[in-house]
Coordinates of C-alpha atoms in Angstrom, one line a residue:
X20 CA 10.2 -10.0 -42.5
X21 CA 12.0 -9.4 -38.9
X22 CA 15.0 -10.3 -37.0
X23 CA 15.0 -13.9 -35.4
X24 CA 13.0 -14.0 -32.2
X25 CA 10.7 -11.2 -33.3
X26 CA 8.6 -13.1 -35.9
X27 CA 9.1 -16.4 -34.9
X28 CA 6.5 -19.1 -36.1
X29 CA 3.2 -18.7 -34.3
X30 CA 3.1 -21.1 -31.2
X31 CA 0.9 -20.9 -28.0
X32 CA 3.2 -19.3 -25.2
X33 CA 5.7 -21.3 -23.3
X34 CA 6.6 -20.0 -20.0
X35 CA 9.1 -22.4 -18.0
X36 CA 9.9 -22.6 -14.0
X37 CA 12.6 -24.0 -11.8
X38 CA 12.7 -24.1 -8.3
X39 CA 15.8 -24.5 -6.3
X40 CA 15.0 -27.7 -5.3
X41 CA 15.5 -29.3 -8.9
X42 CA 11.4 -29.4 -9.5
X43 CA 9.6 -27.1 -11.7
X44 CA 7.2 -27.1 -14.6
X45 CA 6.9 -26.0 -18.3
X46 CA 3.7 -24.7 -19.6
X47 CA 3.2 -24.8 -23.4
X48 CA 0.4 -23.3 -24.2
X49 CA -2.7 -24.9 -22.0
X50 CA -0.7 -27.8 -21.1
X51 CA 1.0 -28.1 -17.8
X52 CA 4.2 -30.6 -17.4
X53 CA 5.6 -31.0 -14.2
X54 CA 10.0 -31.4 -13.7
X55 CA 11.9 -33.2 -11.6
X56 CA 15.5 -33.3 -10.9
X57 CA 18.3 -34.0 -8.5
X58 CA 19.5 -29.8 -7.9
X59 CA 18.5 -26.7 -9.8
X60 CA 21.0 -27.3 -13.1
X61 CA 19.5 -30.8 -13.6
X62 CA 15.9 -29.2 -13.5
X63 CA 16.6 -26.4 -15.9
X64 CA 18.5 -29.1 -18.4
X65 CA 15.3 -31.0 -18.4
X66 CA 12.7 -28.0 -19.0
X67 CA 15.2 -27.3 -22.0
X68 CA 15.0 -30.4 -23.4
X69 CA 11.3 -30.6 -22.6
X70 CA 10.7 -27.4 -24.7
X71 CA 13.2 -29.0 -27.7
X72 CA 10.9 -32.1 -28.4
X73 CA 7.4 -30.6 -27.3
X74 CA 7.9 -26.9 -29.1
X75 CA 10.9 -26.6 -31.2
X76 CA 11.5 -29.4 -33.2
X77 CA 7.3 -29.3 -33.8
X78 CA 7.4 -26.4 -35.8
X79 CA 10.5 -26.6 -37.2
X80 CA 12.4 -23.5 -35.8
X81 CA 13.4 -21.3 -33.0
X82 CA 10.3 -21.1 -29.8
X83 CA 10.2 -17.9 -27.4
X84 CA 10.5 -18.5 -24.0
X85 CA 9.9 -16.9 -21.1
X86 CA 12.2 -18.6 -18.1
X87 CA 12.2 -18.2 -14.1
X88 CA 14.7 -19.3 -12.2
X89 CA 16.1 -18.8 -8.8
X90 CA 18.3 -16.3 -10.4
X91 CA 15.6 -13.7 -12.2
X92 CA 13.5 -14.2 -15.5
X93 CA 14.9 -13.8 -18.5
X94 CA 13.5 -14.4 -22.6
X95 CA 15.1 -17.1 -24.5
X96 CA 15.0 -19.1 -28.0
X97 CA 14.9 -22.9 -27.5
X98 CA 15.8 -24.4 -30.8
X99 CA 15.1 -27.9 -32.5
X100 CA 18.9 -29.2 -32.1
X101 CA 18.6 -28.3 -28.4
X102 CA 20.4 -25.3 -28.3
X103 CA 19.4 -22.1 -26.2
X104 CA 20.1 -19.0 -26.4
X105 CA 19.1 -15.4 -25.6
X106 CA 16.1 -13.6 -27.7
X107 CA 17.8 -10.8 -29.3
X108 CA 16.1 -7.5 -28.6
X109 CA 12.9 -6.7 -31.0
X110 CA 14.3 -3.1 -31.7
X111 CA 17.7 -4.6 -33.5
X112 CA 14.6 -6.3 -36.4
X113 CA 16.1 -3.2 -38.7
X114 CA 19.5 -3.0 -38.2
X115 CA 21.8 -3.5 -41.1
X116 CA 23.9 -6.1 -39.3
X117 CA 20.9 -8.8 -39.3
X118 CA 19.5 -10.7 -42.7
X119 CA 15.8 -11.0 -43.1
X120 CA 14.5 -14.3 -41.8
X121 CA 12.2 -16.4 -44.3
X122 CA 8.4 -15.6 -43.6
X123 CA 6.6 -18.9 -42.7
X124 CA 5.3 -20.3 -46.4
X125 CA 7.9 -18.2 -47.8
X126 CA 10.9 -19.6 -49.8
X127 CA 14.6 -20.2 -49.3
X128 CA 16.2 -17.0 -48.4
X129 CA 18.0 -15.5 -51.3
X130 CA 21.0 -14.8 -48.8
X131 CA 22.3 -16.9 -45.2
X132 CA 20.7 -16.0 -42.4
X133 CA 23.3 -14.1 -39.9
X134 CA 23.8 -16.2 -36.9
X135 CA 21.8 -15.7 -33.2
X136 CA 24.5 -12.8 -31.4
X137 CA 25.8 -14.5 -28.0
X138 CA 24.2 -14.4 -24.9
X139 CA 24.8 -11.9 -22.5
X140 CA 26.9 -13.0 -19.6
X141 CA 24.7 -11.5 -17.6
X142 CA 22.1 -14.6 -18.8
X143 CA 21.9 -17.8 -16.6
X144 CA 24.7 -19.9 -18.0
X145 CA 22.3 -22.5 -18.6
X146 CA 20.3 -20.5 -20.8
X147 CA 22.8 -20.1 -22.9
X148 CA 23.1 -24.0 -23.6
X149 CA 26.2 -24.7 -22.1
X150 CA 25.2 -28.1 -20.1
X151 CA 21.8 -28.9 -22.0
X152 CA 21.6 -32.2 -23.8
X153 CA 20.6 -32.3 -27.6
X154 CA 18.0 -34.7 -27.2
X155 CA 14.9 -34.6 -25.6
X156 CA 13.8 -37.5 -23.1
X157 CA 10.6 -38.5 -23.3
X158 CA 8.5 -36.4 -20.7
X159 CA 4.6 -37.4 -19.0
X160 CA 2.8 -35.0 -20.7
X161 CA -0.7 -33.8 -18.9
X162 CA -2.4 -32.4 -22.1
X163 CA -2.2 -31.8 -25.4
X164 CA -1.7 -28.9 -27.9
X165 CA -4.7 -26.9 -29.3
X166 CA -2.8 -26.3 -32.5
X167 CA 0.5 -28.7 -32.9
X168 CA 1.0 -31.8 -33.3
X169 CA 4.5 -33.8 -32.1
X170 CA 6.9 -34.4 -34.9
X171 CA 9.2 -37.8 -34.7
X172 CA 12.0 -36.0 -35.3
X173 CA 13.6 -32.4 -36.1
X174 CA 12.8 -31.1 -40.1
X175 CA 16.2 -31.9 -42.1
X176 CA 18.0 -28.6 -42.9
X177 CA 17.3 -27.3 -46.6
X178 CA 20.1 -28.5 -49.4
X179 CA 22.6 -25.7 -50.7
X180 CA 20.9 -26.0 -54.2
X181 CA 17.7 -27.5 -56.0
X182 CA 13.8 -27.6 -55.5
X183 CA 12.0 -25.4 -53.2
X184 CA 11.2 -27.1 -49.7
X185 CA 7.8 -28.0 -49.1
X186 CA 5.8 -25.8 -47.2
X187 CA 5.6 -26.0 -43.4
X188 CA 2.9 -27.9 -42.2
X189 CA 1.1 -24.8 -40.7
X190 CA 1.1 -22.6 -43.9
X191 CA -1.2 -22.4 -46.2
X192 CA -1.5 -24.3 -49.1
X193 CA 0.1 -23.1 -52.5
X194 CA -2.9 -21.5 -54.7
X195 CA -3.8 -23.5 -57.6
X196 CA -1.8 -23.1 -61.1
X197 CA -3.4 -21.0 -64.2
X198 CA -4.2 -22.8 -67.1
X199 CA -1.7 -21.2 -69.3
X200 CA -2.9 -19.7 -72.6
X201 CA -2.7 -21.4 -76.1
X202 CA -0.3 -19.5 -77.7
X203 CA 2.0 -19.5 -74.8
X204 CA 5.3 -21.5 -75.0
X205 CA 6.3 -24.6 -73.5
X206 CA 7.6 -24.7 -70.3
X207 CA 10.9 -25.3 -70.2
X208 CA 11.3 -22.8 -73.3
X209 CA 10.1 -19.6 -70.8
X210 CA 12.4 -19.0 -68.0
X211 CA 10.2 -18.6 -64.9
X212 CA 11.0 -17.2 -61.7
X213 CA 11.4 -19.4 -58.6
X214 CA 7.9 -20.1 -56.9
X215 CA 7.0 -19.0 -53.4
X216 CA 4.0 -20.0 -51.5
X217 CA 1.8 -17.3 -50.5
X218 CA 2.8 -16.1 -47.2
X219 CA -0.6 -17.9 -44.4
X220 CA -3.7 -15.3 -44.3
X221 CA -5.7 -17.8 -41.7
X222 CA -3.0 -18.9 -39.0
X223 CA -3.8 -21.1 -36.0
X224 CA -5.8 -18.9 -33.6
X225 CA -2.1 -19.0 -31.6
X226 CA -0.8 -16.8 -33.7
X227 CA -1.3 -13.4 -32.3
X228 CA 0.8 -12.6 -29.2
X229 CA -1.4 -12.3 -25.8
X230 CA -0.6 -8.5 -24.5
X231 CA -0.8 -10.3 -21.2
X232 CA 2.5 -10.8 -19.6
X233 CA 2.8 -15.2 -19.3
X234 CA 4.2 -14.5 -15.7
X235 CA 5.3 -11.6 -13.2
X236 CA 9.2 -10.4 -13.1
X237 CA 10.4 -12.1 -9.9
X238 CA 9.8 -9.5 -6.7
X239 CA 12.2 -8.3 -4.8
X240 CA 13.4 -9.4 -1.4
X241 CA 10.9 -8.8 1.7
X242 CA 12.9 -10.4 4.6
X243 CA 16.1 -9.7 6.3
X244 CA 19.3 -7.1 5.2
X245 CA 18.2 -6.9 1.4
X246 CA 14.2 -6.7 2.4
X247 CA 15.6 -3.6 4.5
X248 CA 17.6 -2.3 1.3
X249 CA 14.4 -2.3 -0.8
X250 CA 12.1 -0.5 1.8
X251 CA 14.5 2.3 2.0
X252 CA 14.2 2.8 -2.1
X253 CA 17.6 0.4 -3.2
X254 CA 16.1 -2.7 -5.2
X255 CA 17.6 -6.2 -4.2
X256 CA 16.6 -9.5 -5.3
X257 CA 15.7 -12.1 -2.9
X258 CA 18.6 -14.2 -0.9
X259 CA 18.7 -18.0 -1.7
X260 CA 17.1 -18.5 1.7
X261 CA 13.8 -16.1 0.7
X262 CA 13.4 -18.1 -2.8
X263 CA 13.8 -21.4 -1.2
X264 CA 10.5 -20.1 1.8
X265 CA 8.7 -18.7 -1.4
X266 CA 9.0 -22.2 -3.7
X267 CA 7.8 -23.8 -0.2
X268 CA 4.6 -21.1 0.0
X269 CA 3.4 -22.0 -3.5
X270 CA 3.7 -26.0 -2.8
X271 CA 1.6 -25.7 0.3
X272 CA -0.3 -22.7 -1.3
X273 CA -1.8 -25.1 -4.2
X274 CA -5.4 -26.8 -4.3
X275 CA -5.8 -29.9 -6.0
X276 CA -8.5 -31.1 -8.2
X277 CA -10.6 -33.7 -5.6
X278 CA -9.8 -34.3 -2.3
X279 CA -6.4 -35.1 -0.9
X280 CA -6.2 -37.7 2.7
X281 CA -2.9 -37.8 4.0
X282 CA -2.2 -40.5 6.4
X283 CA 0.0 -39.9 9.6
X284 CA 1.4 -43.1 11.4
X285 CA 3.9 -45.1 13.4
X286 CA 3.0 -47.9 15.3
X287 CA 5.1 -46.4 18.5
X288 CA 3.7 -44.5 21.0
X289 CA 4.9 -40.6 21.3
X290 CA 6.4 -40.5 18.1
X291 CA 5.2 -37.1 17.4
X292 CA 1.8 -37.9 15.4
X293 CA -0.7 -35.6 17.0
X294 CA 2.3 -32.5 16.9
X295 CA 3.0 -33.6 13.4
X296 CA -1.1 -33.5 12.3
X297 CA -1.5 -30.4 14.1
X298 CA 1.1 -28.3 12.8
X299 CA 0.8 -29.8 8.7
X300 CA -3.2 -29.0 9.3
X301 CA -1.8 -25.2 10.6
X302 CA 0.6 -24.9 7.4
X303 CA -1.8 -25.9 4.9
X304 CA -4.8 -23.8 6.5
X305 CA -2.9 -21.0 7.1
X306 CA -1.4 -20.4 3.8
X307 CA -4.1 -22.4 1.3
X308 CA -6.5 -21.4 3.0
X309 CA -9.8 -23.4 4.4
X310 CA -10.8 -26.6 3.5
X311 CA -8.5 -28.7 5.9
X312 CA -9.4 -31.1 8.5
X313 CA -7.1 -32.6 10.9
X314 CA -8.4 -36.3 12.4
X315 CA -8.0 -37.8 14.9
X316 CA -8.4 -41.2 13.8
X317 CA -7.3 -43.3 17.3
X318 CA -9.7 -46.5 17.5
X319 CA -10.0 -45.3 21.8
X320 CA -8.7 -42.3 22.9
X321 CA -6.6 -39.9 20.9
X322 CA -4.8 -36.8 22.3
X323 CA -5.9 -34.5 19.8
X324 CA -8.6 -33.1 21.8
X325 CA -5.7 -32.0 24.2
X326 CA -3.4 -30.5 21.8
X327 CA -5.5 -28.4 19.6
X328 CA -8.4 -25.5 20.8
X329 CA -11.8 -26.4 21.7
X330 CA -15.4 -25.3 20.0
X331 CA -18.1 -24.5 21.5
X332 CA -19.0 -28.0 21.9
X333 CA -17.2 -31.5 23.0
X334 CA -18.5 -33.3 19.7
X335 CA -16.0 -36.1 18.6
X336 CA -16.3 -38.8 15.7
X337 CA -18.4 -40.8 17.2
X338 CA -21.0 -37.8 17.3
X339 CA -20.9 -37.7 14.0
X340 CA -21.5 -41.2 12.6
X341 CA -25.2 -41.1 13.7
X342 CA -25.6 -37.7 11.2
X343 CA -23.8 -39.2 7.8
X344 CA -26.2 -40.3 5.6
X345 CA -28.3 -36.7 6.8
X346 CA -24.7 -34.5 6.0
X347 CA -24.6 -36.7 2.1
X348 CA -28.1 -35.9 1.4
X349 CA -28.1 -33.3 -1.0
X350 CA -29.8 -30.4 1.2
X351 CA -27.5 -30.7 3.7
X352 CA -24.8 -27.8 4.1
X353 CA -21.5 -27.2 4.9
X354 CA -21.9 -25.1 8.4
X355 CA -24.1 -28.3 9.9
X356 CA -20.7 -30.0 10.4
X357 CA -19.6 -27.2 13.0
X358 CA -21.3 -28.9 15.4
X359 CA -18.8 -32.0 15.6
X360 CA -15.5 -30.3 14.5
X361 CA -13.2 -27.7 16.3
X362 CA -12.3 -24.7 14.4
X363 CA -9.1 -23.5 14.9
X364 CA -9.5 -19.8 14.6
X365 CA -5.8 -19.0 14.0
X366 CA -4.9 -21.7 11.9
X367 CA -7.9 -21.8 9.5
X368 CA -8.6 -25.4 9.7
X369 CA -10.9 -28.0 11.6
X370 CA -10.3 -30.7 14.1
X371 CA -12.2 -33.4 14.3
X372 CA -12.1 -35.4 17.6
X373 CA -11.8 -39.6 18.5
X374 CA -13.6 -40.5 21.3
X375 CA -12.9 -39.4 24.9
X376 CA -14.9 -40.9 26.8
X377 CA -12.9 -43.5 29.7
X378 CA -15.9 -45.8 30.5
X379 CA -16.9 -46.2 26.9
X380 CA -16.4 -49.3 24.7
X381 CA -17.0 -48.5 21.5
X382 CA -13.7 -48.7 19.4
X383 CA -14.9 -47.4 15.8
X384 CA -14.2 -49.9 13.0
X385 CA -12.7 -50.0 9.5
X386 CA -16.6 -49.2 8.0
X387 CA -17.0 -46.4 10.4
X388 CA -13.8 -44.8 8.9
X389 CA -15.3 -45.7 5.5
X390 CA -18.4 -43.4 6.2
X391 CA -16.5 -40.5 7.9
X392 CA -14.0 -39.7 5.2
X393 CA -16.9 -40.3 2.7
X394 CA -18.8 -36.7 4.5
X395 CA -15.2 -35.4 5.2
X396 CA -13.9 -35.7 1.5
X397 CA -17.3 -33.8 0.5
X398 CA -16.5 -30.7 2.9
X399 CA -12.7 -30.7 2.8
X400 CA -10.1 -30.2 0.1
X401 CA -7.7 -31.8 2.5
X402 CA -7.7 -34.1 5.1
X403 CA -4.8 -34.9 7.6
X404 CA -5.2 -38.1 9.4
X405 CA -3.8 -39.2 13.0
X406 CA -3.8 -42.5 13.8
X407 CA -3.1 -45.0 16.9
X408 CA -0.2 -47.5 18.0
X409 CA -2.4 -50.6 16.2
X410 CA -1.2 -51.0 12.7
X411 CA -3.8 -54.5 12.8
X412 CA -7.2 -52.1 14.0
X413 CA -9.4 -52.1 10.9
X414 CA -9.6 -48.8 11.2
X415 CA -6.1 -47.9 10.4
X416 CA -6.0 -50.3 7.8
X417 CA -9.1 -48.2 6.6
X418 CA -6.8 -45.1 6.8
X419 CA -4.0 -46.4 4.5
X420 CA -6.9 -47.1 2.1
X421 CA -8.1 -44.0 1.5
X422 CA -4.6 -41.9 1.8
X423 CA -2.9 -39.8 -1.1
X424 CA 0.2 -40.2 0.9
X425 CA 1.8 -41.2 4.1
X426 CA 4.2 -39.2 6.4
X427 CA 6.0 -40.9 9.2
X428 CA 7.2 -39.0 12.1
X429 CA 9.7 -39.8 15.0
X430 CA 11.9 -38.4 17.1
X431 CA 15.3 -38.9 17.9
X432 CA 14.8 -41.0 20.3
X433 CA 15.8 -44.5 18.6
X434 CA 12.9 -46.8 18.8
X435 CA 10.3 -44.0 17.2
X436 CA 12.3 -44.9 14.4
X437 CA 12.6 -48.6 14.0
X438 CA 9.0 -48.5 14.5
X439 CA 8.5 -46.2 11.7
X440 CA 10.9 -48.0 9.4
X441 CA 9.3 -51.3 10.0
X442 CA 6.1 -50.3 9.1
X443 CA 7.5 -48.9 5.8
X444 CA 9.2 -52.2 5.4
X445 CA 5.6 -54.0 6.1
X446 CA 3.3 -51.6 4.3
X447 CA 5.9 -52.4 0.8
X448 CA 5.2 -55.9 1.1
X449 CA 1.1 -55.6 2.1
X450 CA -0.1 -54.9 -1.6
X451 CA 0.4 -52.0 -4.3
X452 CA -0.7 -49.4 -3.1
X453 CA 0.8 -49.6 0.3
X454 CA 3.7 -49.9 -1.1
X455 CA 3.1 -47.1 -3.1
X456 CA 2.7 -45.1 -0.1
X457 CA 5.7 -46.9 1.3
X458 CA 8.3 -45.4 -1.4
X459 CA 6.7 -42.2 -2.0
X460 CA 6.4 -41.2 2.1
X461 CA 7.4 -38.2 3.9
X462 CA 9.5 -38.9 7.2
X463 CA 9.6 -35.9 9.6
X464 CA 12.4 -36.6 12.1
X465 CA 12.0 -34.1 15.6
X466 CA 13.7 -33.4 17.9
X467 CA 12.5 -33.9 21.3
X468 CA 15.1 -32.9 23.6
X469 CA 17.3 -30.0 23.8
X470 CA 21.2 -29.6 22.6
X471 CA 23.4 -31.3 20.0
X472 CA 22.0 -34.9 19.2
X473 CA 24.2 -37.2 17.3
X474 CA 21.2 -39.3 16.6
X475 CA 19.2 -36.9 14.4
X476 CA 21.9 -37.1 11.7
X477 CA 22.0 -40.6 12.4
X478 CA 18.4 -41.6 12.0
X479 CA 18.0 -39.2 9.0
X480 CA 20.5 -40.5 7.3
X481 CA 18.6 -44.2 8.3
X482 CA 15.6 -42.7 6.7
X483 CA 16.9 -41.6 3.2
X484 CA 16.8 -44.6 1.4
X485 CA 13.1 -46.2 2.9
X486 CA 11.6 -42.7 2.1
X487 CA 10.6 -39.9 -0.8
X488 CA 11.9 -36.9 1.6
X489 CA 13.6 -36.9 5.0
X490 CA 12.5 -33.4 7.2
X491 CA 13.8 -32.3 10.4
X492 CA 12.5 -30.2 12.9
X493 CA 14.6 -28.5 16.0
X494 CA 13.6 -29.2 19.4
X495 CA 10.9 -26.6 20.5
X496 CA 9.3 -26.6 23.8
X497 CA 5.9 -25.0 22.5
X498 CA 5.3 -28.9 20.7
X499 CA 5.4 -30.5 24.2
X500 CA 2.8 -28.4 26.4
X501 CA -0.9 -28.0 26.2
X502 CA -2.6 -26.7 23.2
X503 CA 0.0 -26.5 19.7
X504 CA 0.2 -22.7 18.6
X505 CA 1.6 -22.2 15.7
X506 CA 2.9 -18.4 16.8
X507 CA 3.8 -19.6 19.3
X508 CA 6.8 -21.8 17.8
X509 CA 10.3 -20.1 17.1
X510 CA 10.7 -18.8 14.0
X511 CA 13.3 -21.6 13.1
X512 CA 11.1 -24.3 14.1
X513 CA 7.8 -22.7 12.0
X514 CA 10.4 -22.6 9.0
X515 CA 11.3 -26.4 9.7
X516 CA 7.5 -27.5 9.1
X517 CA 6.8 -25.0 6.7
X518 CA 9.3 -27.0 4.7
X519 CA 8.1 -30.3 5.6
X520 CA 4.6 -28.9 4.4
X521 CA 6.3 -28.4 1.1
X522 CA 7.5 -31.6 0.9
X523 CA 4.5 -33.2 1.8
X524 CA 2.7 -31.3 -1.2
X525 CA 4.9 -32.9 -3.8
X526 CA 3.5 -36.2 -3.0
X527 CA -0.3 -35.2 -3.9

C-alpha cells in the first residue's frame, strides 16, 4: 500500500496536449482524441473532462496524467467527479501524515483516507480544477481501449457501515470458500473476521509503468532575448510568440494516413492563387518534408510555370496524360515522374505545369483531371491544387471533387473578395460535399499594396462568418516578381503563411 498517485489502479498512460490556439489532443493509452475549443482555457476544460468520462470514472478512482500546456508540463490526478489536482510527490508514500490507500481487490480501509494536499500555486490554475466542469461531454473517440471498458456512470461511494463492496471489475476474483469441517460450528455461532479479496496476481498487461517518459519536458526558448538567455547558460522557457510558431511547425509538420488534395480557387482573376499554391507547397515541403505537389490545374494557360523554378525539362500536364496508365502499372517508379514535374530544390516539393503552349487548343477536361490526380495521389502525400477563373470548366468541377479542403485567397482589393465569397455562397448550395468544403475553408486575405489598408480589416472581418479560418498576409514585394522564393520573403511575411499553413492542416 502507497500514498495516492503512487499506486493508482493500473491504466494505460494518459498523456494530454493543449495548444494555444484552444485545439489539442488526449492520448489514453493507444487511442488518440483530438480537442477543440474557442482559446487555451476552454481546450484544457475539455481534455479534463475528456480524461473524467474516458479514464477516471472507468476504473473507479484517481488516473495519472501527464499535461503540456503553453505554460510547461506538469503531473496530475484527474478524478471520477471531475476534479483535478496535482500528483503528490512518490517519496511523501511513507510519511506519517498520509493513510494507506486500499490495494485494488482489497477491502474498505480500516481508517479515512487523508485528503489529496493542495496544488502548488506554482501548477496551471486549471490543473487544479478551478474552471473544469463535473461532467464529461460526450467526445468522438478514434479508438478504443485494450484493457477498459466505459462505465455509464461514476462507482457510488462505499456506505459508512455494512457489507464489503464488491470487487472492482479488474481484480481478481475472490478464491472459492472451504468446505468447513463437521465438527465445526455454525456460522453465525463463530465470529469471523471481515473478508478481503486476494489482492490481483494477473493484472491487465497495462499495469506495469513504461520506463519510457509519455512525452519530452517542454524545451526551452531558441529565438529572440530569452533564446539569447539560454545560449549564454540562463534557462528560459519559450515566449507566447515561440509556442504559438512551434504548435504551427507540428500542424504543418504532420503526415496523414492516404493522400490529402487541397483545392485553391476564386473565380477572379489575380486573386493571389498561384502565390498562395506556391508558398503552402514551400511550407508543407519544407517542414514535412517530400511528398508534395503543387498543380497547376488552369484548363489553358496557368502562371505557374512563371512563378516557380524550372527542371531540366518544359514538361507540363498534358505531357503526362499520354504516360498514366504506364506510371499505375505496378513496375513503374517513382523517379519516372521527374520527367513532367519541376522540383523545387529549396522548397522540397514538385510543380507540375498546365499547358503553355499559345497556338494550342486543347483545354484538358474534367476526366483528364480524373486520371492525373489518380498517378499524383499514388506519388504524393499531398497535393496543392491551382485552378482557373471558370468555376463551370469540368475540370475545376473535377478539382472540388477530389479536394480534402478548399482555401480561398484574395487580396484587399475589393472584388477578389466578392468573387471568393460568392463562390463559397454557390459551392454551399451545389451538393454536400461542396458545401462541406464551403464551411470548413481556409480564406487567406493578402495584401497587395503597400501601407495602412482599411480594407484588410474590412474584408477579414467579411470573411469570418462564410469560413473555418480567416489568414492574413502583409504586403511583400518578393510575391509580385518573377519566380516565388521563399527566403526570399521577410521574416514577417514567411511567419504569416507559416500560420496559414497551420491552419490549413486543421482541415485534413
Amino acid at each position: 500500500m502507497s500514498h495516492l498517485g503512487d499506486d493508482l489502479p493500473p491504466f494505460p498512460p494518459v498523456l494530454a496536449r493543449v495548444f494555444s490556439d484552444g485545439t489539442g489532443e488526449v492520448t489514453i493509452g493507444n487511442t488518440r482524441h483530438r480537442i477543440s475549443a474557442d482559446d487555451v482555457n476552454g481546450a484544457r476544460a475539455e481534455a479534463a473532462a475528456l480524461i473524467t468520462q474516458k479514464a477516471a470514472q472507468v476504473v473507479g478512482g484517481p488516473v495519472r496524467v501527464e499535461a503540456i500546456d503553453p505554460t510547461g508540463s506538469s503531473i496530475v490526478l484527474v478524478h471520477p467527479d471531475g476534479t483535478v489536482t496535482a500528483a503528490p510527490p512518490r517519496e511523501d508514500a511513507g510519511s506519517p501524515e498520509s493513510a494507506p490507500d486500499q490495494e485494488i481487490g482489497e477491502g474498505p480501509a480500516s481508517a479515512p483516507v487523508t485528503p489529496d494536499p493542495p496544488a502548488d500555486e506554482d501548477e496551471p490554475s486549471w490543473w487544479r480544477g478551478d474552471d473544469l466542469p463535473t461532467s464529461a461531454p460526450a467526445v468522438a473517440e478514434t479508438g478504443s481501449f485494450d484493457s477498459a471498458t466505459p462505465a455509464s456512470s461514476p462507482p457510488a461511494a462505499p456506505a459508512a457501515a455494512g457489507p464489503a463492496p464488491d470487487p472492482p471489475a479488474f481484480a481478481a476474483p475472490a478464491a472459492p470458500a472451504r468446505a468447513a469441517p463437521a465438527h465445526a460450528a455454525p456460522p453465525s455461532a463463530v465470529p469471523t473476521p471481515a473478508a478481503t479479496t486476494p489482492v490481483a496476481t494477473n493484472g491487465p498487461r497495462h499495469a506495469r509503468k513504461s520506463f519510457i517518459a509519455a512525452a519530452p519536458a517542454v524545451s526551452p526558448a531558441q529565438v529572440g532575448f530569452r533564446g539569447a538567455l539560454n545560449r549564454v547558460g540562463i534557462r528560459a522557457k519559450p515566449s507566447r510568440a515561440e509556442q504559438l510558431l512551434r504548435d504551427d511547425v507540428i500542424r504543418v509538420s504532420q503526415h496523414w494516413p492516404g493522400p490529402r488534395t487541397i483545392a485553391i480557387a476564386n473565380g477572379k482573376g489575380s486573386a493571389n492563387k498561384t502565390p498562395t499554391m506556391v508558398c503552402l507547397a514551400a511550407v508543407f515541403g519544407r517542414y514535412g518534408g517530400t511528398g508534395v505537389l503543387g498543380w497547376d490545374n488552369n484548363e489553358t494557360r496557368g502562371t505557374a510555370s512563371w512563378r516557380t523554378q524550372q527542371g531540366p525539362h518544359q514538361s507540363t500536364a498534358l505531357d503526362l496524360l499520354p504516360h498514366c496508365n504506364d506510371l499505375l502499372g505496378t513496375g513503374a517508379q517513382a523517379a519516372q515522374l521527374a520527367a513532367y514535374v519541376h522540383h523545387q530544390v529549396e522548397d522540397r516539393c514538385d510543380v507540375l505545369w498546365s499547358d503553355q503552349s499559345i497556338e494550342g487548343e486543347h483545354e484538358i477536361s474534367g476526366e483528364e483531371v480524373d486520371a492525373v490526380h489518380q498517378v499524383a495521389s499514388k506519388y504524393y502525400r499531398l497535393i496543392l491544387m491551382d485552378s482557373g477563373n471558370n468555376e463551370r470548366a469540368s475540370n475545376w468541377r473535377a478539382m472540388i471533387g477530389h479536394a480534402d479542403q478548399l482555401v480561398v485567397p484574395c487580396t484587399n482589393v475589393e472584388d477578389t473578395a466578392e468573387a471568393g465569397a460568392r463562390m463559397l455562397e454557390a459551392l454551399t448550395q451545389r451538393d454536400e460535399h461542396s458545401a462541406h468544403l464551403a464551411s470548413n475553408a481556409v480564406a487567406i486575405v493578402s495584401q497587395r499594396t503597400p501601407g495602412k489598408d482599411p480594407d484588410m480589416t474590412r474584408i477579414e472581418q467579411g470573411f469570418k462568418p462564410l469560413v473555418r479560418r480567416v489568414v492574413t498576409v502583409p504586403h511583400d514585394p518578393a510575391l509580385y516578381s518573377g519566380v516565388i522564393r521563399f527566403d526570399s520573403l521577410r521574416p514577417a511575411t514567411q511567419r504569416a503563411w507559416l500560420a496559414a499553413g497551420a491552419a490549413v492542416a486543421e482541415g485534413l
